[in-house]
Amino acid sequence: MSAYSLPDLPYGYGALEPHIDARTTELHHSQHHRSYVDRLNATLEANEELRAAGEQPIEDLLWNLPKIPEESRTAVRNFGGGHANHSLFWTILSGNGGGEPAGSIATAIDQDFGSFATFRARFAGIAVNHIGSGWAWLVRARNRLVAYALPNEDSPLTAEEIPVLGLDLWEHAYYLKYEAARRDYVEAFWDIVNWDEVDRRFEVAARL
Ligand code: MN3
């Protein structure tokens, strides 16, 4: 029995064109994300103690990472993080996205960063300057919004911080179209952010 499953994308593989090309989205979802799900399930199935752990939502599994037996913890961190991160990523993107945020998230960004323009420049700087694989994150932490990068598939949830926006910085996320120009990929990201979904996630996080 598989505990976790690959979610369908909320749009077709070409929906994020021209900002993210269809082939990249297809490989990213059907190969990379699927591989995280499969390897997470294999990790949980291989350890009798972990079978019940796979019954919780993926977010809870990562929140409770310290409770995972040490011999399996790195695998759960990587593959569970990969599943959670990509599951968030697909929802905060939209072919009809872009523009500026509205609602509670807009107010919070103004409050914690000064303005949307300041936030956008800070987040883009973090994303462009991060070395190697990882993600740029906007998280709700200790009642405020914070932006930072984490390496690999590490999830903010493991630090008990709630991600509301994330940008995949692995080369598989952009290299087919952008090659070494990560800066252009980061710039294109702003045209496909689904701010309604970011706002929804922020409101859920603010209630926790
Ligand atoms: Mn990825």
mmCIF file of N, CA and C in Angstrom, residues 29-126:
data_model
loop_
_atom_site.group_PDB
_atom_site.id
_atom_site.type_symbol
_atom_site.label_atom_id
_atom_site.label_comp_id
_atom_site.label_asym_id
_atom_site.label_seq_id
_atom_site.Cartn_x
_atom_site.Cartn_y
_atom_site.Cartn_z
ATOM 1 N N HIS A 29 7.048 17.309 -12.824
ATOM 2 C CA HIS A 29 5.935 16.672 -12.122
ATOM 3 C C HIS A 29 5.972 15.147 -12.267
ATOM 4 N N SER A 30 6.066 14.649 -13.506
ATOM 5 C CA SER A 30 5.882 13.212 -13.746
ATOM 6 C C SER A 30 7.125 12.388 -13.415
ATOM 7 N N GLN A 31 8.295 13.026 -13.358
ATOM 8 C CA GLN A 31 9.516 12.282 -13.036
ATOM 9 C C GLN A 31 10.072 12.684 -11.670
ATOM 10 N N HIS A 32 10.394 13.955 -11.503
ATOM 11 C CA HIS A 32 11.050 14.380 -10.257
ATOM 12 C C HIS A 32 10.115 14.262 -9.052
ATOM 13 N N HIS A 33 8.939 14.880 -9.160
ATOM 14 C CA HIS A 33 8.024 14.813 -8.017
ATOM 15 C C HIS A 33 7.609 13.364 -7.755
ATOM 16 N N ARG A 34 7.304 12.631 -8.816
ATOM 17 C CA ARG A 34 6.910 11.227 -8.627
ATOM 18 C C ARG A 34 8.008 10.432 -7.903
ATOM 19 N N SER A 35 9.236 10.707 -8.259
ATOM 20 C CA SER A 35 10.342 9.985 -7.639
ATOM 21 C C SER A 35 10.403 10.254 -6.127
ATOM 22 N N TYR A 36 10.152 11.493 -5.731
ATOM 23 C CA TYR A 36 10.132 11.778 -4.276
ATOM 24 C C TYR A 36 9.024 10.985 -3.581
ATOM 25 N N VAL A 37 7.852 10.953 -4.201
ATOM 26 C CA VAL A 37 6.727 10.228 -3.605
ATOM 27 C C VAL A 37 7.069 8.736 -3.500
ATOM 28 N N ASP A 38 7.585 8.162 -4.592
ATOM 29 C CA ASP A 38 7.892 6.728 -4.604
ATOM 30 C C ASP A 38 8.963 6.382 -3.572
ATOM 31 N N ARG A 39 9.978 7.223 -3.481
ATOM 32 C CA ARG A 39 11.079 6.914 -2.559
ATOM 33 C C ARG A 39 10.672 7.161 -1.107
ATOM 34 N N LEU A 40 9.789 8.130 -0.892
ATOM 35 C CA LEU A 40 9.241 8.325 0.453
ATOM 36 C C LEU A 40 8.443 7.094 0.872
ATOM 37 N N ASN A 41 7.569 6.632 -0.011
ATOM 38 C CA ASN A 41 6.767 5.450 0.320
ATOM 39 C C ASN A 41 7.643 4.227 0.555
ATOM 40 N N ALA A 42 8.671 4.064 -0.263
ATOM 41 C CA ALA A 42 9.573 2.919 -0.093
ATOM 42 C C ALA A 42 10.294 3.003 1.249
ATOM 43 N N THR A 43 10.665 4.217 1.651
ATOM 44 C CA THR A 43 11.337 4.407 2.940
ATOM 45 C C THR A 43 10.409 4.018 4.083
ATOM 46 N N LEU A 44 9.159 4.452 4.000
ATOM 47 C CA LEU A 44 8.206 4.173 5.080
ATOM 48 C C LEU A 44 7.856 2.683 5.117
ATOM 49 N N GLU A 45 7.746 2.083 3.934
ATOM 50 C CA GLU A 45 7.357 0.675 3.880
ATOM 51 C C GLU A 45 8.478 -0.238 4.366
ATOM 52 N N ALA A 46 9.709 0.240 4.267
ATOM 53 C CA ALA A 46 10.855 -0.598 4.634
ATOM 54 C C ALA A 46 11.038 -0.700 6.144
ATOM 55 N N ASN A 47 10.329 0.130 6.885
ATOM 56 C CA ASN A 47 10.528 0.161 8.332
ATOM 57 C C ASN A 47 9.174 -0.011 9.029
ATOM 58 N N GLU A 48 9.020 -1.135 9.707
ATOM 59 C CA GLU A 48 7.753 -1.466 10.392
ATOM 60 C C GLU A 48 7.260 -0.303 11.254
ATOM 61 N N GLU A 49 8.190 0.326 11.956
ATOM 62 C CA GLU A 49 7.855 1.429 12.872
ATOM 63 C C GLU A 49 7.288 2.644 12.145
ATOM 64 N N LEU A 50 7.579 2.736 10.835
ATOM 65 C CA LEU A 50 7.230 3.948 10.100
ATOM 66 C C LEU A 50 5.923 3.840 9.323
ATOM 67 N N ARG A 51 5.344 2.631 9.283
ATOM 68 C CA ARG A 51 4.145 2.473 8.436
ATOM 69 C C ARG A 51 3.037 3.391 8.911
ATOM 70 N N ALA A 52 2.855 3.527 10.228
ATOM 71 C CA ALA A 52 1.796 4.402 10.754
ATOM 72 C C ALA A 52 2.116 5.872 10.489
ATOM 73 N N ALA A 53 3.407 6.204 10.447
ATOM 74 C CA ALA A 53 3.797 7.601 10.216
ATOM 75 C C ALA A 53 3.274 8.091 8.880
ATOM 76 N N GLY A 54 3.160 7.179 7.914
ATOM 77 C CA GLY A 54 2.710 7.543 6.578
ATOM 78 C C GLY A 54 1.221 7.837 6.487
ATOM 79 N N GLU A 55 0.502 7.650 7.597
ATOM 80 C CA GLU A 55 -0.940 7.939 7.580
ATOM 81 C C GLU A 55 -1.240 9.398 7.879
ATOM 82 N N GLN A 56 -0.230 10.157 8.305
ATOM 83 C CA GLN A 56 -0.493 11.572 8.605
ATOM 84 C C GLN A 56 -0.284 12.426 7.344
ATOM 85 N N PRO A 57 -0.912 13.599 7.316
ATOM 86 C CA PRO A 57 -0.650 14.496 6.186
ATOM 87 C C PRO A 57 0.853 14.749 6.057
ATOM 88 N N ILE A 58 1.306 14.945 4.833
ATOM 89 C CA ILE A 58 2.748 15.114 4.600
ATOM 90 C C ILE A 58 3.321 16.270 5.436
ATOM 91 N N GLU A 59 2.537 17.312 5.637
ATOM 92 C CA GLU A 59 3.015 18.454 6.438
ATOM 93 C C GLU A 59 3.298 18.022 7.877
ATOM 94 N N ASP A 60 2.423 17.149 8.403
ATOM 95 C CA ASP A 60 2.608 16.686 9.784
ATOM 96 C C ASP A 60 3.825 15.769 9.880
ATOM 97 N N LEU A 61 4.030 14.951 8.845
ATOM 98 C CA LEU A 61 5.195 14.059 8.844
ATOM 99 C C LEU A 61 6.489 14.874 8.989
ATOM 100 N N LEU A 62 6.557 16.005 8.284
ATOM 101 C CA LEU A 62 7.777 16.830 8.336
ATOM 102 C C LEU A 62 7.861 17.612 9.646
ATOM 103 N N TRP A 63 6.733 18.091 10.126
ATOM 104 C CA TRP A 63 6.678 18.793 11.419
ATOM 105 C C TRP A 63 7.210 17.860 12.516
ATOM 106 N N ASN A 64 6.880 16.585 12.371
ATOM 107 C CA ASN A 64 7.266 15.590 13.387
ATOM 108 C C ASN A 64 8.556 14.851 13.034
ATOM 109 N N LEU A 65 9.352 15.422 12.148
ATOM 110 C CA LEU A 65 10.577 14.745 11.688
ATOM 111 C C LEU A 65 11.481 14.267 12.838
ATOM 112 N N PRO A 66 11.643 15.054 13.913
ATOM 113 C CA PRO A 66 12.520 14.577 14.993
ATOM 114 C C PRO A 66 12.073 13.242 15.604
ATOM 115 N N LYS A 67 10.774 12.903 15.419
ATOM 116 C CA LYS A 67 10.280 11.633 15.988
ATOM 117 C C LYS A 67 10.573 10.437 15.076
ATOM 118 N N ILE A 68 11.023 10.710 13.853
ATOM 119 C CA ILE A 68 11.332 9.616 12.923
ATOM 120 C C ILE A 68 12.632 8.952 13.380
ATOM 121 N N PRO A 69 12.664 7.614 13.393
ATOM 122 C CA PRO A 69 13.905 6.934 13.798
ATOM 123 C C PRO A 69 15.098 7.437 12.991
ATOM 124 N N GLU A 70 16.208 7.583 13.685
ATOM 125 C CA GLU A 70 17.362 8.250 13.103
ATOM 126 C C GLU A 70 17.822 7.621 11.783
ATOM 127 N N GLU A 71 17.725 6.297 11.679
ATOM 128 C CA GLU A 71 18.238 5.636 10.469
ATOM 129 C C GLU A 71 17.403 5.989 9.227
ATOM 130 N N SER A 72 16.179 6.452 9.428
ATOM 131 C CA SER A 72 15.319 6.810 8.288
ATOM 132 C C SER A 72 15.109 8.305 8.152
ATOM 133 N N ARG A 73 15.647 9.090 9.073
ATOM 134 C CA ARG A 73 15.288 10.510 9.144
ATOM 135 C C ARG A 73 15.772 11.300 7.928
ATOM 136 N N THR A 74 16.986 11.014 7.465
ATOM 137 C CA THR A 74 17.512 11.751 6.313
ATOM 138 C C THR A 74 16.689 11.458 5.063
ATOM 139 N N ALA A 75 16.300 10.210 4.890
ATOM 140 C CA ALA A 75 15.486 9.851 3.719
ATOM 141 C C ALA A 75 14.129 10.533 3.793
ATOM 142 N N VAL A 76 13.518 10.568 4.970
ATOM 143 C CA VAL A 76 12.208 11.223 5.110
ATOM 144 C C VAL A 76 12.351 12.726 4.902
ATOM 145 N N ARG A 77 13.445 13.299 5.420
ATOM 146 C CA ARG A 77 13.705 14.732 5.215
ATOM 147 C C ARG A 77 13.790 15.052 3.718
ATOM 148 N N ASN A 78 14.532 14.235 2.977
ATOM 149 C CA ASN A 78 14.741 14.507 1.553
ATOM 150 C C ASN A 78 13.505 14.195 0.705
ATOM 151 N N PHE A 79 12.966 12.990 0.857
ATOM 152 C CA PHE A 79 11.874 12.566 -0.022
ATOM 153 C C PHE A 79 10.533 13.143 0.445
ATOM 154 N N GLY A 80 10.339 13.192 1.761
ATOM 155 C CA GLY A 80 9.118 13.814 2.294
ATOM 156 C C GLY A 80 9.127 15.310 2.021
ATOM 157 N N GLY A 81 10.280 15.922 2.199
ATOM 158 C CA GLY A 81 10.415 17.347 1.881
ATOM 159 C C GLY A 81 10.144 17.575 0.408
ATOM 160 N N GLY A 82 10.699 16.725 -0.434
ATOM 161 C CA GLY A 82 10.482 16.862 -1.878
ATOM 162 C C GLY A 82 9.008 16.770 -2.237
ATOM 163 N N HIS A 83 8.303 15.837 -1.598
ATOM 164 C CA HIS A 83 6.866 15.689 -1.878
ATOM 165 C C HIS A 83 6.095 16.927 -1.405
ATOM 166 N N ALA A 84 6.348 17.378 -0.193
ATOM 167 C CA ALA A 84 5.625 18.538 0.356
ATOM 168 C C ALA A 84 5.950 19.811 -0.426
ATOM 169 N N ASN A 85 7.224 19.991 -0.728
ATOM 170 C CA ASN A 85 7.633 21.232 -1.402
ATOM 171 C C ASN A 85 7.005 21.343 -2.785
ATOM 172 N N HIS A 86 7.053 20.237 -3.535
ATOM 173 C CA HIS A 86 6.484 20.285 -4.890
ATOM 174 C C HIS A 86 4.955 20.374 -4.846
ATOM 175 N N SER A 87 4.338 19.732 -3.872
ATOM 176 C CA SER A 87 2.879 19.814 -3.750
ATOM 177 C C SER A 87 2.447 21.263 -3.530
ATOM 178 N N LEU A 88 3.233 22.002 -2.741
ATOM 179 C CA LEU A 88 2.952 23.435 -2.546
ATOM 180 C C LEU A 88 3.221 24.206 -3.839
ATOM 181 N N PHE A 89 4.363 23.910 -4.452
ATOM 182 C CA PHE A 89 4.820 24.659 -5.633
ATOM 183 C C PHE A 89 3.761 24.697 -6.729
ATOM 184 N N TRP A 90 3.185 23.526 -7.050
ATOM 185 C CA TRP A 90 2.216 23.487 -8.156
ATOM 186 C C TRP A 90 1.019 24.370 -7.861
ATOM 187 N N THR A 91 0.638 24.478 -6.593
ATOM 188 C CA THR A 91 -0.576 25.247 -6.271
ATOM 189 C C THR A 91 -0.332 26.746 -6.232
ATOM 190 N N ILE A 92 0.902 27.164 -5.958
ATOM 191 C CA ILE A 92 1.136 28.606 -5.865
ATOM 192 C C ILE A 92 1.549 29.183 -7.226
ATOM 193 N N LEU A 93 1.487 28.348 -8.265
ATOM 194 C CA LEU A 93 1.717 28.820 -9.635
ATOM 195 C C LEU A 93 0.400 28.777 -10.404
ATOM 196 N N SER A 94 0.280 29.660 -11.378
ATOM 197 C CA SER A 94 -0.905 29.667 -12.235
ATOM 198 C C SER A 94 -0.592 30.416 -13.517
ATOM 199 N N GLY A 95 -1.127 29.887 -14.608
ATOM 200 C CA GLY A 95 -0.993 30.587 -15.885
ATOM 201 C C GLY A 95 -1.706 31.936 -15.872
ATOM 202 N N ASN A 96 -2.622 32.098 -14.929
ATOM 203 C CA ASN A 96 -3.331 33.382 -14.785
ATOM 204 C C ASN A 96 -2.804 34.185 -13.604
ATOM 205 N N GLY A 97 -1.586 33.847 -13.150
ATOM 206 C CA GLY A 97 -1.038 34.501 -11.963
ATOM 207 C C GLY A 97 -0.302 35.787 -12.284
ATOM 208 N N GLY A 98 0.549 36.158 -11.348
ATOM 209 C CA GLY A 98 1.347 37.367 -11.523
ATOM 210 C C GLY A 98 0.709 38.566 -10.851
ATOM 211 N N GLY A 99 1.225 39.721 -11.159
ATOM 212 C CA GLY A 99 0.712 40.941 -10.553
ATOM 213 C C GLY A 99 1.155 41.077 -9.107
ATOM 214 N N GLU A 100 0.371 41.807 -8.352
ATOM 215 C CA GLU A 100 0.726 42.048 -6.958
ATOM 216 C C GLU A 100 -0.285 41.368 -6.046
ATOM 217 N N PRO A 101 0.158 40.978 -4.854
ATOM 218 C CA PRO A 101 -0.763 40.329 -3.926
ATOM 219 C C PRO A 101 -1.840 41.288 -3.436
ATOM 220 N N ALA A 102 -2.942 40.684 -2.965
ATOM 221 C CA ALA A 102 -4.023 41.459 -2.338
ATOM 222 C C ALA A 102 -4.390 40.745 -1.039
ATOM 223 N N GLY A 103 -5.228 41.362 -0.260
ATOM 224 C CA GLY A 103 -5.740 40.705 0.936
ATOM 225 C C GLY A 103 -4.744 40.696 2.077
ATOM 226 N N SER A 104 -4.910 39.710 2.970
ATOM 227 C CA SER A 104 -4.103 39.630 4.196
ATOM 228 C C SER A 104 -2.613 39.513 3.899
ATOM 229 N N ILE A 105 -2.275 38.748 2.863
ATOM 230 C CA ILE A 105 -0.847 38.559 2.565
ATOM 231 C C ILE A 105 -0.216 39.880 2.130
ATOM 232 N N ALA A 106 -0.953 40.689 1.401
ATOM 233 C CA ALA A 106 -0.423 41.987 0.966
ATOM 234 C C ALA A 106 -0.154 42.889 2.166
ATOM 235 N N THR A 107 -1.083 42.908 3.102
ATOM 236 C CA THR A 107 -0.923 43.715 4.315
ATOM 237 C C THR A 107 0.292 43.240 5.111
ATOM 238 N N ALA A 108 0.415 41.922 5.240
ATOM 239 C CA ALA A 108 1.526 41.367 6.024
ATOM 240 C C ALA A 108 2.873 41.632 5.349
ATOM 241 N N ILE A 109 2.929 41.547 4.033
ATOM 242 C CA ILE A 109 4.179 41.836 3.312
ATOM 243 C C ILE A 109 4.571 43.293 3.533
ATOM 244 N N ASP A 110 3.600 44.186 3.429
ATOM 245 C CA ASP A 110 3.893 45.614 3.664
ATOM 246 C C ASP A 110 4.410 45.825 5.087
ATOM 247 N N GLN A 111 3.773 45.160 6.020
ATOM 248 C CA GLN A 111 4.147 45.329 7.427
ATOM 249 C C GLN A 111 5.546 44.792 7.715
ATOM 250 N N ASP A 112 5.867 43.608 7.177
ATOM 251 C CA ASP A 112 7.103 42.931 7.573
ATOM 252 C C ASP A 112 8.288 43.223 6.644
ATOM 253 N N PHE A 113 8.014 43.710 5.431
ATOM 254 C CA PHE A 113 9.113 44.019 4.507
ATOM 255 C C PHE A 113 9.146 45.493 4.108
ATOM 256 N N GLY A 114 8.100 46.235 4.427
ATOM 257 C CA GLY A 114 8.059 47.653 4.057
ATOM 258 C C GLY A 114 7.194 47.912 2.847
ATOM 259 N N SER A 115 7.378 47.075 1.821
ATOM 260 C CA SER A 115 6.555 47.194 0.606
ATOM 261 C C SER A 115 6.690 45.909 -0.203
ATOM 262 N N PHE A 116 5.780 45.738 -1.166
ATOM 263 C CA PHE A 116 5.883 44.562 -2.038
ATOM 264 C C PHE A 116 7.169 44.616 -2.854
ATOM 265 N N ALA A 117 7.538 45.804 -3.324
ATOM 266 C CA ALA A 117 8.756 45.937 -4.140
ATOM 267 C C ALA A 117 9.999 45.526 -3.345
ATOM 268 N N THR A 118 10.038 45.914 -2.069
ATOM 269 C CA THR A 118 11.183 45.538 -1.223
ATOM 270 C C THR A 118 11.218 44.032 -1.011
ATOM 271 N N PHE A 119 10.044 43.465 -0.725
ATOM 272 C CA PHE A 119 9.975 42.008 -0.550
ATOM 273 C C PHE A 119 10.428 41.282 -1.808
ATOM 274 N N ARG A 120 9.898 41.725 -2.950
ATOM 275 C CA ARG A 120 10.198 41.057 -4.215
ATOM 276 C C ARG A 120 11.706 41.088 -4.499
ATOM 277 N N ALA A 121 12.335 42.235 -4.255
ATOM 278 C CA ALA A 121 13.776 42.354 -4.498
ATOM 279 C C ALA A 121 14.558 41.467 -3.530
ATOM 280 N N ARG A 122 14.105 41.412 -2.270
ATOM 281 C CA ARG A 122 14.813 40.583 -1.294
ATOM 282 C C ARG A 122 14.692 39.097 -1.643
ATOM 283 N N PHE A 123 13.471 38.672 -1.973
ATOM 284 C CA PHE A 123 13.232 37.261 -2.297
ATOM 285 C C PHE A 123 14.030 36.867 -3.547
ATOM 286 N N ALA A 124 14.014 37.740 -4.549
ATOM 287 C CA ALA A 124 14.747 37.453 -5.790
ATOM 288 C C ALA A 124 16.249 37.362 -5.518
ATOM 289 N N GLY A 125 16.751 38.232 -4.666
ATOM 290 C CA GLY A 125 18.176 38.193 -4.316
ATOM 291 C C GLY A 125 18.551 36.890 -3.631
ATOM 292 N N ILE A 126 17.689 36.455 -2.722
ATOM 293 C CA ILE A 126 17.921 35.193 -2.017
ATOM 294 C C ILE A 126 17.947 34.040 -3.017
#
